[in-house]
């Protein structure tokens, strides 16, 4: 399929990842970094509120399983993987990932701010779980060993978001720097508006993204054009 956006280092497909992943070159990906549909029927608030495709309670994990099956041949044997998930869906996500990769642990992205729900009767949902896994062959992470709590990466303010579940580029860049070798390739099969791809470009890595919704591809392409104009470096 013809890419929706393409440069020397980054390619974005407007497609269903379960199809498009099958066409990726064998053992070409060093890092799978993605924020799949949570399986929580998530709907944001405000201007960019919209249901996430394939986010129904059972559908989310089914799509993830199918995507991991399709992605398998494209992953290098020593690839690392990070997959965001909601606390209520992580057991299903854990099983889905464990069927394909070696789970190495779970990280907690501490957002340092609350959320809605039963404010008086529950703790604030101020974190997200990120499953960390790798392929059969061991590869070290870059730099000094760090704790599993990812703090200091504030969420994108609602009024600045281009996607209802947009992740901060700084957080994704941190994970790319730790786990994708220089010159390596990052894959995000649920790319949304391209935060993972932007992080990869900022760090001089190669990146491949796939997104089902054209309006998000359009927003991702705009962000990528701007990032490529600015050149590598952690600008935003
Ligand atoms: C949780 S969002 C990712 C948001 C992203 N982290 C960002 O910062 O923009 C999941 C995305 O996966 C997309 N999606 C759902 N099913 C898909 C599929 N089968 N293939 C490709 N993309 C899909 C949705 O349209 C949605 O944009």
mmCIF file of C-alpha atoms and ligand atoms in Angstrom:
data_model
loop_
_atom_site.group_PDB
_atom_site.id
_atom_site.type_symbol
_atom_site.label_atom_id
_atom_site.label_comp_id
_atom_site.label_asym_id
_atom_site.label_seq_id
_atom_site.Cartn_x
_atom_site.Cartn_y
_atom_site.Cartn_z
ATOM 1 C CA UNK A 1 0.000 0.000 0.000
ATOM 2 C CA UNK A 2 1.146 3.544 -0.750
ATOM 3 C CA UNK A 3 2.116 5.343 2.476
ATOM 4 C CA UNK A 4 -0.024 8.262 3.673
ATOM 5 C CA UNK A 5 3.192 10.074 4.612
ATOM 6 C CA UNK A 6 6.790 9.203 3.814
ATOM 7 C CA UNK A 7 10.223 10.705 4.337
ATOM 8 C CA UNK A 8 13.727 9.189 4.376
ATOM 9 C CA UNK A 9 13.251 8.082 7.984
ATOM 10 C CA UNK A 10 9.536 7.868 8.743
ATOM 11 C CA UNK A 11 6.590 6.153 7.079
ATOM 12 C CA UNK A 12 2.924 6.394 8.069
ATOM 13 C CA UNK A 13 0.226 4.129 6.641
ATOM 14 C CA UNK A 14 -3.503 4.853 6.720
ATOM 15 C CA UNK A 15 -4.573 1.250 7.186
ATOM 16 C CA UNK A 16 -5.717 -1.478 9.518
ATOM 17 C CA UNK A 17 -2.502 -2.557 11.211
ATOM 18 C CA UNK A 18 -3.609 -6.200 11.144
ATOM 19 C CA UNK A 19 -3.207 -6.071 7.354
ATOM 20 C CA UNK A 20 -0.370 -3.597 6.969
ATOM 21 C CA UNK A 21 1.932 -5.232 9.509
ATOM 22 C CA UNK A 22 2.107 -8.323 7.310
ATOM 23 C CA UNK A 23 3.923 -6.275 4.635
ATOM 24 C CA UNK A 24 6.724 -4.975 6.864
ATOM 25 C CA UNK A 25 10.187 -6.376 6.113
ATOM 26 C CA UNK A 26 11.106 -9.390 8.209
ATOM 27 C CA UNK A 27 13.082 -8.650 11.393
ATOM 28 C CA UNK A 28 13.272 -4.922 10.712
ATOM 29 C CA UNK A 29 11.895 -3.467 13.961
ATOM 30 C CA UNK A 30 13.988 -2.755 17.090
ATOM 31 C CA UNK A 31 11.225 -1.296 19.242
ATOM 32 C CA UNK A 32 7.454 -1.788 19.294
ATOM 33 C CA UNK A 33 6.075 1.221 21.189
ATOM 34 C CA UNK A 34 2.324 1.638 21.132
ATOM 35 C CA UNK A 35 -0.788 2.791 22.892
ATOM 36 C CA UNK A 36 -3.435 0.371 21.570
ATOM 37 C CA UNK A 37 -7.184 0.850 22.021
ATOM 38 C CA UNK A 38 -7.634 0.246 25.764
ATOM 39 C CA UNK A 39 -10.652 -2.010 25.545
ATOM 40 C CA UNK A 40 -12.387 0.515 27.793
ATOM 41 C CA UNK A 41 -14.792 2.195 25.356
ATOM 42 C CA UNK A 42 -12.851 5.417 26.070
ATOM 43 C CA UNK A 43 -14.384 8.745 25.074
ATOM 44 C CA UNK A 44 -12.443 11.930 25.744
ATOM 45 C CA UNK A 45 -13.860 15.317 26.646
ATOM 46 C CA UNK A 46 -13.838 18.600 24.749
ATOM 47 C CA UNK A 47 -12.928 19.423 21.170
ATOM 48 C CA UNK A 48 -11.040 16.199 20.465
ATOM 49 C CA UNK A 49 -13.485 13.886 22.171
ATOM 50 C CA UNK A 50 -14.440 10.882 20.076
ATOM 51 C CA UNK A 51 -14.768 7.179 20.646
ATOM 52 C CA UNK A 52 -11.517 5.320 19.902
ATOM 53 C CA UNK A 53 -11.883 2.746 17.109
ATOM 54 C CA UNK A 54 -11.806 -0.895 18.255
ATOM 55 C CA UNK A 55 -12.049 0.201 21.901
ATOM 56 C CA UNK A 56 -15.041 -1.918 22.962
ATOM 57 C CA UNK A 57 -14.414 -4.000 26.079
ATOM 58 C CA UNK A 58 -13.625 -7.291 24.278
ATOM 59 C CA UNK A 59 -12.661 -5.789 20.955
ATOM 60 C CA UNK A 60 -9.581 -3.951 22.238
ATOM 61 C CA UNK A 61 -7.741 -7.046 23.362
ATOM 62 C CA UNK A 62 -8.803 -9.006 20.274
ATOM 63 C CA UNK A 63 -7.316 -6.329 18.014
ATOM 64 C CA UNK A 64 -4.143 -6.281 20.115
ATOM 65 C CA UNK A 65 -3.782 -10.073 19.854
ATOM 66 C CA UNK A 66 -4.256 -9.959 16.089
ATOM 67 C CA UNK A 67 -1.839 -7.051 15.735
ATOM 68 C CA UNK A 68 0.849 -8.836 17.760
ATOM 69 C CA UNK A 69 0.435 -11.952 15.619
ATOM 70 C CA UNK A 70 0.788 -9.871 12.448
ATOM 71 C CA UNK A 71 3.752 -7.888 13.844
ATOM 72 C CA UNK A 72 5.712 -10.946 14.991
ATOM 73 C CA UNK A 73 7.801 -11.596 11.836
ATOM 74 C CA UNK A 74 8.741 -7.897 11.566
ATOM 75 C CA UNK A 75 10.271 -7.772 15.050
ATOM 76 C CA UNK A 76 13.997 -8.422 15.477
ATOM 77 C CA UNK A 77 14.769 -11.265 17.866
ATOM 78 C CA UNK A 78 16.173 -8.765 20.368
ATOM 79 C CA UNK A 79 13.367 -6.214 19.957
ATOM 80 C CA UNK A 80 11.888 -4.495 22.989
ATOM 81 C CA UNK A 81 8.193 -3.626 23.314
ATOM 82 C CA UNK A 82 6.246 -1.138 25.438
ATOM 83 C CA UNK A 83 2.459 -1.244 25.425
ATOM 84 C CA UNK A 84 0.301 1.226 27.320
ATOM 85 C CA UNK A 85 -2.791 -0.133 29.027
ATOM 86 C CA UNK A 86 -5.525 0.783 31.485
ATOM 87 C CA UNK A 87 -5.429 -0.852 34.920
ATOM 88 C CA UNK A 88 -8.713 -2.659 34.190
ATOM 89 C CA UNK A 89 -7.558 -4.151 30.897
ATOM 90 C CA UNK A 90 -3.945 -4.943 31.783
ATOM 91 C CA UNK A 91 -4.581 -8.607 32.751
ATOM 92 C CA UNK A 92 -5.971 -9.226 29.251
ATOM 93 C CA UNK A 93 -3.147 -7.220 27.696
ATOM 94 C CA UNK A 94 -0.621 -9.179 29.803
ATOM 95 C CA UNK A 95 -1.940 -12.495 28.438
ATOM 96 C CA UNK A 96 -1.963 -11.149 24.879
ATOM 97 C CA UNK A 97 1.646 -9.940 25.090
ATOM 98 C CA UNK A 98 2.859 -13.060 26.913
ATOM 99 C CA UNK A 99 1.685 -15.196 23.995
ATOM 100 C CA UNK A 100 4.241 -13.483 21.722
ATOM 101 C CA UNK A 101 7.018 -11.901 23.769
ATOM 102 C CA UNK A 102 8.866 -12.286 27.072
ATOM 103 C CA UNK A 103 7.355 -9.966 29.636
ATOM 104 C CA UNK A 104 10.036 -8.109 31.551
ATOM 105 C CA UNK A 105 7.879 -6.009 33.840
ATOM 106 C CA UNK A 106 5.387 -3.209 34.078
ATOM 107 C CA UNK A 107 6.190 0.487 34.245
ATOM 108 C CA UNK A 108 3.921 3.057 35.797
ATOM 109 C CA UNK A 109 3.560 6.406 34.084
ATOM 110 C CA UNK A 110 2.745 8.708 37.007
ATOM 111 C CA UNK A 111 0.779 11.621 35.590
ATOM 112 C CA UNK A 112 0.761 13.696 38.775
ATOM 113 C CA UNK A 113 -2.858 14.693 38.269
ATOM 114 C CA UNK A 114 -6.230 13.192 38.893
ATOM 115 C CA UNK A 115 -9.097 12.272 36.644
ATOM 116 C CA UNK A 116 -12.808 11.796 36.933
ATOM 117 C CA UNK A 117 -14.852 8.986 38.497
ATOM 118 C CA UNK A 118 -15.871 8.485 42.133
ATOM 119 C CA UNK A 119 -13.818 11.384 43.512
ATOM 120 C CA UNK A 120 -14.792 10.853 47.162
ATOM 121 C CA UNK A 121 -14.766 7.054 47.103
ATOM 122 C CA UNK A 122 -11.695 6.062 45.100
ATOM 123 C CA UNK A 123 -8.059 6.978 44.630
ATOM 124 C CA UNK A 124 -7.308 9.287 41.730
ATOM 125 C CA UNK A 125 -6.520 7.445 38.499
ATOM 126 C CA UNK A 126 -3.312 9.435 38.097
ATOM 127 C CA UNK A 127 -1.227 6.789 36.353
ATOM 128 C CA UNK A 128 -1.135 4.392 33.413
ATOM 129 C CA UNK A 129 0.444 0.966 33.210
ATOM 130 C CA UNK A 130 3.002 0.262 30.477
ATOM 131 C CA UNK A 131 3.883 -3.385 29.864
ATOM 132 C CA UNK A 132 7.528 -3.977 28.947
ATOM 133 C CA UNK A 133 8.491 -7.078 26.971
ATOM 134 C CA UNK A 134 11.242 -8.257 24.674
ATOM 135 C CA UNK A 135 12.001 -10.870 22.058
ATOM 136 C CA UNK A 136 13.776 -14.169 22.693
ATOM 137 C CA UNK A 137 17.260 -12.641 22.430
ATOM 138 C CA UNK A 138 18.377 -10.372 25.266
ATOM 139 C CA UNK A 139 19.449 -6.782 24.549
ATOM 140 C CA UNK A 140 20.484 -4.292 27.225
ATOM 141 C CA UNK A 141 18.695 -1.024 27.773
ATOM 142 C CA UNK A 142 20.736 2.145 27.290
ATOM 143 C CA UNK A 143 22.214 4.051 30.207
ATOM 144 C CA UNK A 144 21.993 3.472 33.948
ATOM 145 C CA UNK A 145 19.301 1.244 35.437
ATOM 146 C CA UNK A 146 16.206 3.203 36.414
ATOM 147 C CA UNK A 147 13.126 2.592 38.518
ATOM 148 C CA UNK A 148 9.842 1.517 36.976
ATOM 149 C CA UNK A 149 7.967 4.716 37.844
ATOM 150 C CA UNK A 150 8.077 7.184 34.989
ATOM 151 C CA UNK A 151 7.664 10.610 36.593
ATOM 152 C CA UNK A 152 8.252 14.103 35.200
ATOM 153 C CA UNK A 153 6.364 13.588 31.951
ATOM 154 C CA UNK A 154 3.214 15.701 32.288
ATOM 155 C CA UNK A 155 0.164 14.733 30.196
ATOM 156 C CA UNK A 156 -0.637 16.897 27.179
ATOM 157 C CA UNK A 157 -3.148 19.543 28.390
ATOM 158 C CA UNK A 158 -6.656 18.820 27.054
ATOM 159 C CA UNK A 159 -6.810 22.047 25.034
ATOM 160 C CA UNK A 160 -3.539 21.208 23.231
ATOM 161 C CA UNK A 161 -4.408 17.603 22.335
ATOM 162 C CA UNK A 162 -4.906 16.492 18.738
ATOM 163 C CA UNK A 163 -6.086 13.046 19.914
ATOM 164 C CA UNK A 164 -8.264 12.165 22.949
ATOM 165 C CA UNK A 165 -5.633 9.765 24.361
ATOM 166 C CA UNK A 166 -2.546 11.603 23.148
ATOM 167 C CA UNK A 167 0.687 10.705 24.928
ATOM 168 C CA UNK A 168 3.423 13.254 25.690
ATOM 169 C CA UNK A 169 6.293 13.120 23.216
ATOM 170 C CA UNK A 170 8.779 13.528 26.088
ATOM 171 C CA UNK A 171 7.593 10.260 27.686
ATOM 172 C CA UNK A 172 7.788 8.350 24.417
ATOM 173 C CA UNK A 173 11.210 9.849 23.663
ATOM 174 C CA UNK A 174 12.429 8.616 27.051
ATOM 175 C CA UNK A 175 11.360 5.053 26.179
ATOM 176 C CA UNK A 176 12.825 5.270 22.660
ATOM 177 C CA UNK A 177 16.174 6.517 23.997
ATOM 178 C CA UNK A 178 16.336 3.663 26.545
ATOM 179 C CA UNK A 179 15.402 0.848 24.214
ATOM 180 C CA UNK A 180 15.974 1.594 20.517
ATOM 181 C CA UNK A 181 19.599 1.633 19.322
ATOM 182 C CA UNK A 182 20.809 4.602 17.297
ATOM 183 C CA UNK A 183 19.770 4.144 13.688
ATOM 184 C CA UNK A 184 17.166 1.565 14.777
ATOM 185 C CA UNK A 185 13.497 1.398 13.826
ATOM 186 C CA UNK A 186 10.485 2.131 16.037
ATOM 187 C CA UNK A 187 7.055 0.701 15.137
ATOM 188 C CA UNK A 188 3.707 2.083 16.342
ATOM 189 C CA UNK A 189 0.782 0.109 14.824
ATOM 190 C CA UNK A 190 -1.823 2.281 16.643
ATOM 191 C CA UNK A 191 -0.201 5.602 15.846
ATOM 192 C CA UNK A 192 -3.024 8.056 16.585
ATOM 193 C CA UNK A 193 -1.700 11.526 15.820
ATOM 194 C CA UNK A 194 1.870 10.295 15.688
ATOM 195 C CA UNK A 195 3.425 11.100 19.084
ATOM 196 C CA UNK A 196 5.627 7.975 18.941
ATOM 197 C CA UNK A 197 6.774 8.799 15.422
ATOM 198 C CA UNK A 198 7.591 12.386 16.398
ATOM 199 C CA UNK A 199 9.643 11.122 19.370
ATOM 200 C CA UNK A 200 11.553 8.714 17.109
ATOM 201 C CA UNK A 201 12.301 11.439 14.550
ATOM 202 C CA UNK A 202 13.448 13.839 17.263
ATOM 203 C CA UNK A 203 15.943 11.211 18.410
ATOM 204 C CA UNK A 204 17.165 10.398 14.887
ATOM 205 C CA UNK A 205 15.595 6.908 14.806
ATOM 206 C CA UNK A 206 13.630 5.484 11.900
ATOM 207 C CA UNK A 207 9.879 5.027 12.445
ATOM 208 C CA UNK A 208 6.884 3.237 10.955
ATOM 209 C CA UNK A 209 3.338 4.087 12.018
ATOM 210 C CA UNK A 210 -0.086 2.735 11.107
ATOM 211 C CA UNK A 211 -3.408 4.410 11.900
ATOM 212 C CA UNK A 212 -6.956 3.459 10.933
ATOM 213 C CA UNK A 213 -8.573 6.905 11.047
ATOM 214 C CA UNK A 214 -7.694 9.310 8.271
ATOM 215 C CA UNK A 215 -8.215 12.448 10.384
ATOM 216 C CA UNK A 216 -5.531 11.231 12.798
ATOM 217 C CA UNK A 217 -3.196 10.385 9.906
ATOM 218 C CA UNK A 218 -3.665 13.930 8.671
ATOM 219 C CA UNK A 219 -2.779 15.394 12.072
ATOM 220 C CA UNK A 220 0.206 13.017 12.386
ATOM 221 C CA UNK A 221 1.492 13.995 8.933
ATOM 222 C CA UNK A 222 1.340 17.699 9.903
ATOM 223 C CA UNK A 223 3.266 17.044 13.123
ATOM 224 C CA UNK A 224 5.868 14.969 11.277
ATOM 225 C CA UNK A 225 6.390 17.625 8.617
ATOM 226 C CA UNK A 226 7.037 20.178 11.322
ATOM 227 C CA UNK A 227 9.361 17.873 13.281
ATOM 228 C CA UNK A 228 11.365 17.020 10.164
ATOM 229 C CA UNK A 229 11.676 20.740 9.367
ATOM 230 C CA UNK A 230 13.005 21.375 12.872
ATOM 231 C CA UNK A 231 15.447 18.438 12.625
ATOM 232 C CA UNK A 232 16.531 16.023 15.377
ATOM 233 C CA UNK A 233 16.512 17.358 18.931
ATOM 234 C CA UNK A 234 13.974 17.253 21.720
ATOM 235 C CA UNK A 235 11.970 20.356 20.809
ATOM 236 C CA UNK A 236 8.524 19.488 22.207
HETATM 237 C C1 LIG B 1 -5.167 4.886 22.198
HETATM 238 S S1 LIG B 1 -5.113 5.569 20.595
HETATM 239 C C2 LIG B 1 -3.401 6.033 20.333
HETATM 240 C C3 LIG B 1 -3.111 7.499 20.535
HETATM 241 C C4 LIG B 1 -1.632 7.875 20.387
HETATM 242 N N1 LIG B 1 -0.872 7.352 21.502
HETATM 243 C C5 LIG B 1 -1.391 9.373 20.301
HETATM 244 O O1 LIG B 1 -0.622 9.921 21.130
HETATM 245 O O2 LIG B 1 -1.970 9.997 19.398
HETATM 246 C C6 LIG B 1 -5.302 4.143 19.590
HETATM 247 C C7 LIG B 1 -5.404 4.438 18.102
HETATM 248 O O3 LIG B 1 -5.478 3.195 17.401
HETATM 249 C C8 LIG B 1 -6.310 3.379 16.249
HETATM 250 N N2 LIG B 1 -6.738 2.037 15.809
HETATM 251 C C9 LIG B 1 -7.730 1.243 16.302
HETATM 252 N N3 LIG B 1 -7.770 0.063 15.658
HETATM 253 C C10 LIG B 1 -6.772 0.094 14.734
HETATM 254 C C11 LIG B 1 -6.294 -0.831 13.759
HETATM 255 N N4 LIG B 1 -6.868 -2.026 13.610
HETATM 256 N N5 LIG B 1 -5.245 -0.475 12.970
HETATM 257 C C12 LIG B 1 -4.647 0.747 13.117
HETATM 258 N N6 LIG B 1 -5.064 1.670 14.021
HETATM 259 C C13 LIG B 1 -6.102 1.354 14.825
HETATM 260 C C14 LIG B 1 -7.421 4.298 16.742
HETATM 261 O O4 LIG B 1 -8.010 4.992 15.654
HETATM 262 C C15 LIG B 1 -6.646 5.224 17.698
HETATM 263 O O5 LIG B 1 -6.236 6.422 17.053
#
